[in-house]
């Protein structure tokens, strides 16, 4: 594998590391780089690796979809935690019909830092 073949993958995983780090700091106010690198990031990196191996032909389309999904998940969880002051559980996912009550407060709950999740959609 040539050096130019590795560079896109390195950038993809670097942006994922940044996104996971920002999420971890925003939600848990945890700045432990060791915890992020050894526990949080490998889970997301493994998931991305499996997806990239399955979709070899359409690399950039697959990466863009993965980034979109992770950005939406991180953004929604961030807003959920600010509104309810608790981490969402599987039971809470069944209560999605009540999400219309949160709709009016999204602008009050969101901060400019929350939009860093969508920044990686540009590459």
Short mmCIF file of N, CA and C in Angstrom, two decimals:
data_model
loop_
_atom_site.label_atom_id
_atom_site.label_comp_id
_atom_site.label_asym_id
_atom_site.label_seq_id
_atom_site.Cartn_x
_atom_site.Cartn_y
_atom_site.Cartn_z
N UNK A 1 0.84 -1.17 0.00
CA UNK A 1 0.00 0.00 0.00
C UNK A 1 0.89 1.24 0.00
N UNK A 2 0.62 2.14 -0.92
CA UNK A 2 1.42 3.35 -1.03
C UNK A 2 1.06 4.34 0.07
N UNK A 3 1.95 5.29 0.29
CA UNK A 3 1.73 6.30 1.32
C UNK A 3 0.50 7.15 1.00
N UNK A 4 0.24 7.39 -0.26
CA UNK A 4 -0.92 8.19 -0.64
C UNK A 4 -2.23 7.45 -0.42
N UNK A 5 -2.18 6.11 -0.37
CA UNK A 5 -3.37 5.32 -0.10
C UNK A 5 -3.75 5.35 1.38
N UNK A 6 -2.79 5.55 2.25
CA UNK A 6 -3.02 5.54 3.69
C UNK A 6 -3.53 6.89 4.19
N UNK A 7 -3.16 7.97 3.54
CA UNK A 7 -3.49 9.31 4.00
C UNK A 7 -4.99 9.55 4.15
N UNK A 8 -5.84 9.18 3.20
CA UNK A 8 -7.28 9.42 3.40
C UNK A 8 -7.83 8.68 4.62
N UNK A 9 -7.37 7.45 4.85
CA UNK A 9 -7.84 6.69 6.00
C UNK A 9 -7.36 7.33 7.31
N UNK A 10 -6.14 7.80 7.32
CA UNK A 10 -5.62 8.47 8.52
C UNK A 10 -6.43 9.72 8.83
N UNK A 11 -6.78 10.48 7.81
CA UNK A 11 -7.59 11.69 8.03
C UNK A 11 -9.01 11.34 8.50
N UNK A 12 -9.58 10.30 7.94
CA UNK A 12 -10.92 9.88 8.34
C UNK A 12 -10.94 9.51 9.82
N UNK A 13 -9.96 8.73 10.26
CA UNK A 13 -9.92 8.32 11.65
C UNK A 13 -9.50 9.46 12.58
N UNK A 14 -8.69 10.40 12.09
CA UNK A 14 -8.35 11.57 12.89
C UNK A 14 -9.58 12.43 13.15
N UNK A 15 -10.39 12.66 12.12
CA UNK A 15 -11.62 13.43 12.31
C UNK A 15 -12.59 12.70 13.24
N UNK A 16 -12.63 11.39 13.16
CA UNK A 16 -13.48 10.62 14.07
C UNK A 16 -13.00 10.76 15.50
N UNK A 17 -11.69 10.72 15.71
CA UNK A 17 -11.13 10.90 17.05
C UNK A 17 -11.48 12.28 17.60
N UNK A 18 -11.40 13.30 16.78
CA UNK A 18 -11.75 14.66 17.21
C UNK A 18 -13.23 14.73 17.57
N UNK A 19 -14.07 14.12 16.76
CA UNK A 19 -15.52 14.15 17.02
C UNK A 19 -15.86 13.43 18.32
N UNK A 20 -15.27 12.27 18.55
CA UNK A 20 -15.52 11.52 19.78
C UNK A 20 -14.99 12.29 20.99
N UNK A 21 -13.85 12.94 20.84
CA UNK A 21 -13.28 13.73 21.94
C UNK A 21 -14.17 14.91 22.30
N UNK A 22 -14.66 15.61 21.30
CA UNK A 22 -15.55 16.74 21.56
C UNK A 22 -16.82 16.27 22.25
N UNK A 23 -17.38 15.16 21.79
CA UNK A 23 -18.59 14.61 22.41
C UNK A 23 -18.33 14.25 23.87
N UNK A 24 -17.24 13.59 24.12
CA UNK A 24 -16.90 13.17 25.48
C UNK A 24 -16.71 14.37 26.41
N UNK A 25 -16.07 15.42 25.93
CA UNK A 25 -15.85 16.61 26.75
C UNK A 25 -17.17 17.35 26.98
N UNK A 26 -18.01 17.46 25.95
CA UNK A 26 -19.28 18.17 26.11
C UNK A 26 -20.24 17.45 27.04
N UNK A 27 -20.31 16.14 26.95
CA UNK A 27 -21.29 15.39 27.73
C UNK A 27 -20.81 15.12 29.14
N UNK A 28 -19.64 14.58 29.28
CA UNK A 28 -19.17 14.14 30.59
C UNK A 28 -18.15 15.08 31.21
N UNK A 29 -17.80 16.12 30.51
CA UNK A 29 -16.78 17.07 30.97
C UNK A 29 -15.50 16.32 31.37
N UNK A 30 -15.26 15.25 30.68
CA UNK A 30 -14.09 14.41 30.94
C UNK A 30 -13.01 14.74 29.93
N UNK A 31 -11.88 15.11 30.43
CA UNK A 31 -10.79 15.46 29.54
C UNK A 31 -9.66 14.44 29.59
N UNK A 32 -9.97 13.22 29.96
CA UNK A 32 -8.99 12.15 30.04
C UNK A 32 -8.71 11.63 28.63
N UNK A 33 -7.61 12.05 28.08
CA UNK A 33 -7.23 11.63 26.73
C UNK A 33 -7.04 10.11 26.69
N UNK A 34 -6.48 9.57 27.75
CA UNK A 34 -6.25 8.12 27.82
C UNK A 34 -7.56 7.35 27.72
N UNK A 35 -8.58 7.80 28.42
CA UNK A 35 -9.88 7.12 28.39
C UNK A 35 -10.51 7.23 27.01
N UNK A 36 -10.39 8.39 26.40
CA UNK A 36 -10.97 8.59 25.07
C UNK A 36 -10.26 7.70 24.05
N UNK A 37 -8.94 7.68 24.09
CA UNK A 37 -8.17 6.95 23.09
C UNK A 37 -8.26 5.43 23.29
N UNK A 38 -8.34 4.98 24.54
CA UNK A 38 -8.32 3.54 24.80
C UNK A 38 -9.70 2.89 24.90
N UNK A 39 -10.74 3.68 25.20
CA UNK A 39 -12.06 3.08 25.40
C UNK A 39 -13.09 3.60 24.41
N UNK A 40 -13.26 4.89 24.32
CA UNK A 40 -14.32 5.46 23.48
C UNK A 40 -14.02 5.34 21.98
N UNK A 41 -12.85 5.81 21.60
CA UNK A 41 -12.50 5.86 20.18
C UNK A 41 -12.42 4.49 19.52
N UNK A 42 -11.82 3.47 20.15
CA UNK A 42 -11.73 2.16 19.47
C UNK A 42 -13.07 1.56 19.08
N UNK A 43 -14.11 1.80 19.89
CA UNK A 43 -15.42 1.27 19.55
C UNK A 43 -15.93 1.88 18.25
N UNK A 44 -15.86 3.20 18.14
CA UNK A 44 -16.32 3.88 16.93
C UNK A 44 -15.41 3.58 15.75
N UNK A 45 -14.10 3.48 15.99
CA UNK A 45 -13.16 3.17 14.92
C UNK A 45 -13.37 1.75 14.38
N UNK A 46 -13.67 0.82 15.27
CA UNK A 46 -13.95 -0.55 14.83
C UNK A 46 -15.21 -0.59 13.97
N UNK A 47 -16.25 0.11 14.40
CA UNK A 47 -17.49 0.16 13.63
C UNK A 47 -17.24 0.77 12.25
N UNK A 48 -16.49 1.86 12.20
CA UNK A 48 -16.16 2.48 10.91
C UNK A 48 -15.31 1.56 10.05
N UNK A 49 -14.38 0.84 10.66
CA UNK A 49 -13.52 -0.08 9.90
C UNK A 49 -14.33 -1.19 9.26
N UNK A 50 -15.27 -1.74 10.00
CA UNK A 50 -16.12 -2.81 9.46
C UNK A 50 -16.94 -2.27 8.29
N UNK A 51 -17.49 -1.09 8.46
CA UNK A 51 -18.29 -0.49 7.39
C UNK A 51 -17.43 -0.21 6.16
N UNK A 52 -16.21 0.27 6.37
CA UNK A 52 -15.33 0.55 5.23
C UNK A 52 -14.91 -0.73 4.52
N UNK A 53 -14.71 -1.80 5.26
CA UNK A 53 -14.36 -3.07 4.62
C UNK A 53 -15.51 -3.64 3.81
N UNK A 54 -16.72 -3.42 4.28
CA UNK A 54 -17.89 -3.93 3.55
C UNK A 54 -18.21 -3.10 2.31
N UNK A 55 -17.90 -1.83 2.34
CA UNK A 55 -18.22 -0.94 1.22
C UNK A 55 -16.94 -0.39 0.60
N UNK A 56 -16.18 -1.23 -0.04
CA UNK A 56 -14.90 -0.82 -0.62
C UNK A 56 -15.07 0.10 -1.82
N UNK A 57 -16.08 -0.13 -2.60
CA UNK A 57 -16.23 0.60 -3.87
C UNK A 57 -16.61 2.07 -3.67
N UNK A 58 -17.45 2.34 -2.69
CA UNK A 58 -17.94 3.69 -2.49
C UNK A 58 -17.44 4.24 -1.15
N UNK A 59 -16.14 4.43 -1.07
CA UNK A 59 -15.49 4.83 0.17
C UNK A 59 -16.03 6.16 0.69
N UNK A 60 -16.00 7.19 -0.12
CA UNK A 60 -16.36 8.53 0.37
C UNK A 60 -17.84 8.65 0.66
N UNK A 61 -18.67 7.98 -0.11
CA UNK A 61 -20.11 7.99 0.16
C UNK A 61 -20.38 7.31 1.51
N UNK A 62 -19.72 6.21 1.77
CA UNK A 62 -19.88 5.48 3.01
C UNK A 62 -19.39 6.30 4.20
N UNK A 63 -18.26 6.94 4.06
CA UNK A 63 -17.72 7.78 5.13
C UNK A 63 -18.66 8.95 5.41
N UNK A 64 -19.21 9.54 4.38
CA UNK A 64 -20.11 10.68 4.56
C UNK A 64 -21.38 10.24 5.31
N UNK A 65 -21.94 9.10 4.94
CA UNK A 65 -23.13 8.58 5.62
C UNK A 65 -22.81 8.26 7.09
N UNK A 66 -21.67 7.63 7.34
CA UNK A 66 -21.27 7.32 8.71
C UNK A 66 -21.11 8.60 9.53
N UNK A 67 -20.46 9.60 8.95
CA UNK A 67 -20.29 10.87 9.66
C UNK A 67 -21.62 11.55 9.91
N UNK A 68 -22.53 11.48 8.96
CA UNK A 68 -23.84 12.06 9.15
C UNK A 68 -24.57 11.39 10.31
N UNK A 69 -24.55 10.06 10.34
CA UNK A 69 -25.22 9.33 11.41
C UNK A 69 -24.60 9.59 12.78
N UNK A 70 -23.28 9.60 12.86
CA UNK A 70 -22.64 9.87 14.16
C UNK A 70 -22.87 11.31 14.59
N UNK A 71 -22.88 12.24 13.66
CA UNK A 71 -23.14 13.64 14.00
C UNK A 71 -24.56 13.80 14.54
N UNK A 72 -25.52 13.16 13.90
CA UNK A 72 -26.91 13.26 14.35
C UNK A 72 -27.06 12.60 15.72
N UNK A 73 -26.46 11.44 15.91
CA UNK A 73 -26.54 10.75 17.21
C UNK A 73 -25.93 11.60 18.31
N UNK A 74 -24.74 12.13 18.08
CA UNK A 74 -24.07 12.94 19.10
C UNK A 74 -24.85 14.21 19.40
N UNK A 75 -25.39 14.86 18.36
CA UNK A 75 -26.15 16.09 18.55
C UNK A 75 -27.44 15.82 19.34
N UNK A 76 -28.15 14.77 18.98
CA UNK A 76 -29.41 14.45 19.66
C UNK A 76 -29.16 14.05 21.11
N UNK A 77 -28.14 13.26 21.36
CA UNK A 77 -27.82 12.86 22.73
C UNK A 77 -27.42 14.08 23.56
N UNK A 78 -26.68 14.99 22.97
CA UNK A 78 -26.29 16.21 23.68
C UNK A 78 -27.52 17.03 24.08
N UNK A 79 -28.43 17.22 23.15
CA UNK A 79 -29.65 17.98 23.47
C UNK A 79 -30.51 17.24 24.48
N UNK A 80 -30.60 15.93 24.36
CA UNK A 80 -31.39 15.12 25.30
C UNK A 80 -30.86 15.28 26.71
N UNK A 81 -29.55 15.21 26.86
CA UNK A 81 -28.95 15.32 28.19
C UNK A 81 -29.17 16.72 28.76
N UNK A 82 -29.09 17.73 27.95
CA UNK A 82 -29.34 19.09 28.45
C UNK A 82 -30.79 19.29 28.85
N UNK A 83 -31.71 18.67 28.16
CA UNK A 83 -33.13 18.85 28.45
C UNK A 83 -33.57 18.03 29.67
N UNK A 84 -33.18 16.76 29.70
CA UNK A 84 -33.63 15.86 30.76
C UNK A 84 -32.61 15.65 31.87
N UNK A 85 -31.39 16.11 31.71
CA UNK A 85 -30.31 15.96 32.68
C UNK A 85 -30.00 14.51 33.01
N UNK A 86 -30.16 13.65 32.03
CA UNK A 86 -29.83 12.24 32.19
C UNK A 86 -29.43 11.66 30.83
N UNK A 87 -28.68 10.59 30.87
CA UNK A 87 -28.25 9.93 29.64
C UNK A 87 -29.40 9.07 29.14
N UNK A 88 -29.72 9.12 27.85
CA UNK A 88 -30.85 8.32 27.34
C UNK A 88 -30.57 6.82 27.41
N UNK A 89 -31.62 6.07 27.72
CA UNK A 89 -31.51 4.62 27.79
C UNK A 89 -32.33 4.00 26.65
N UNK A 90 -32.32 2.68 26.59
CA UNK A 90 -33.10 2.00 25.56
C UNK A 90 -34.59 2.24 25.75
N UNK A 91 -35.03 2.32 27.00
CA UNK A 91 -36.43 2.59 27.28
C UNK A 91 -36.83 3.98 26.75
N UNK A 92 -35.93 4.93 26.87
CA UNK A 92 -36.21 6.29 26.38
C UNK A 92 -36.40 6.33 24.87
N UNK A 93 -35.77 5.42 24.16
CA UNK A 93 -35.94 5.37 22.71
C UNK A 93 -37.37 4.98 22.33
N UNK A 94 -38.04 4.26 23.20
CA UNK A 94 -39.43 3.88 22.94
C UNK A 94 -40.38 5.06 23.14
N UNK A 95 -39.91 6.09 23.81
CA UNK A 95 -40.74 7.25 24.12
C UNK A 95 -40.55 8.38 23.09
N UNK A 96 -40.16 8.06 21.89
CA UNK A 96 -39.88 9.07 20.88
C UNK A 96 -41.11 9.88 20.48
N UNK A 97 -42.29 9.39 20.77
CA UNK A 97 -43.51 10.14 20.42
C UNK A 97 -43.63 11.41 21.25
N UNK A 98 -42.94 11.49 22.36
CA UNK A 98 -43.00 12.67 23.21
C UNK A 98 -41.93 13.69 22.86
N UNK A 99 -41.21 13.46 21.80
CA UNK A 99 -40.11 14.36 21.45
C UNK A 99 -40.57 15.70 20.92
N UNK A 100 -41.83 15.86 20.59
CA UNK A 100 -42.32 17.14 20.07
C UNK A 100 -42.26 18.23 21.14
N UNK A 101 -42.26 17.86 22.42
CA UNK A 101 -42.17 18.87 23.47
C UNK A 101 -40.79 19.51 23.53
N UNK A 102 -39.78 18.84 23.02
CA UNK A 102 -38.42 19.37 23.03
C UNK A 102 -38.19 20.30 21.84
N UNK A 103 -38.98 20.14 20.79
CA UNK A 103 -38.76 20.88 19.55
C UNK A 103 -38.66 22.38 19.71
N UNK A 104 -39.46 22.97 20.57
CA UNK A 104 -39.44 24.41 20.75
C UNK A 104 -38.24 24.94 21.50
N UNK A 105 -37.55 24.07 22.22
CA UNK A 105 -36.43 24.52 23.04
C UNK A 105 -35.07 24.18 22.44
N UNK A 106 -35.05 23.69 21.24
CA UNK A 106 -33.77 23.30 20.63
C UNK A 106 -32.83 24.50 20.51
N UNK A 107 -33.34 25.65 20.14
CA UNK A 107 -32.47 26.82 20.00
C UNK A 107 -31.93 27.27 21.36
N UNK A 108 -32.72 27.08 22.41
CA UNK A 108 -32.23 27.45 23.75
C UNK A 108 -31.22 26.44 24.27
N UNK A 109 -31.38 25.18 23.90
CA UNK A 109 -30.50 24.13 24.41
C UNK A 109 -29.17 24.05 23.66
N UNK A 110 -29.16 24.40 22.40
CA UNK A 110 -27.94 24.22 21.61
C UNK A 110 -26.96 25.37 21.81
N UNK A 111 -25.70 25.04 21.71
CA UNK A 111 -24.61 26.01 21.79
C UNK A 111 -23.79 25.90 20.51
N UNK A 112 -22.95 26.88 20.23
CA UNK A 112 -22.12 26.79 19.02
C UNK A 112 -21.20 25.57 19.02
N UNK A 113 -20.81 25.07 20.18
CA UNK A 113 -19.96 23.88 20.25
C UNK A 113 -20.65 22.65 19.68
N UNK A 114 -21.97 22.62 19.75
CA UNK A 114 -22.71 21.46 19.26
C UNK A 114 -22.58 21.28 17.75
N UNK A 115 -22.32 22.35 17.06
CA UNK A 115 -22.24 22.28 15.61
C UNK A 115 -20.87 21.80 15.12
N UNK A 116 -19.95 21.56 16.05
CA UNK A 116 -18.67 20.94 15.68
C UNK A 116 -18.87 19.51 15.18
N UNK A 117 -19.97 18.87 15.63
CA UNK A 117 -20.25 17.51 15.17
C UNK A 117 -20.50 17.48 13.68
N UNK A 118 -21.13 18.51 13.14
CA UNK A 118 -21.45 18.53 11.73
C UNK A 118 -20.30 19.08 10.88
N UNK A 119 -19.26 19.57 11.51
CA UNK A 119 -18.12 20.11 10.77
C UNK A 119 -17.43 19.06 9.90
N UNK A 120 -17.38 17.84 10.36
CA UNK A 120 -16.69 16.79 9.61
C UNK A 120 -17.49 16.33 8.38
N UNK A 121 -18.69 16.79 8.23
CA UNK A 121 -19.47 16.44 7.04
C UNK A 121 -18.95 17.15 5.80
N UNK A 122 -18.14 18.18 5.99
CA UNK A 122 -17.64 18.99 4.87
C UNK A 122 -16.53 18.32 4.08
N UNK A 123 -15.80 17.40 4.69
CA UNK A 123 -14.66 16.81 3.95
C UNK A 123 -15.06 15.70 3.06
#
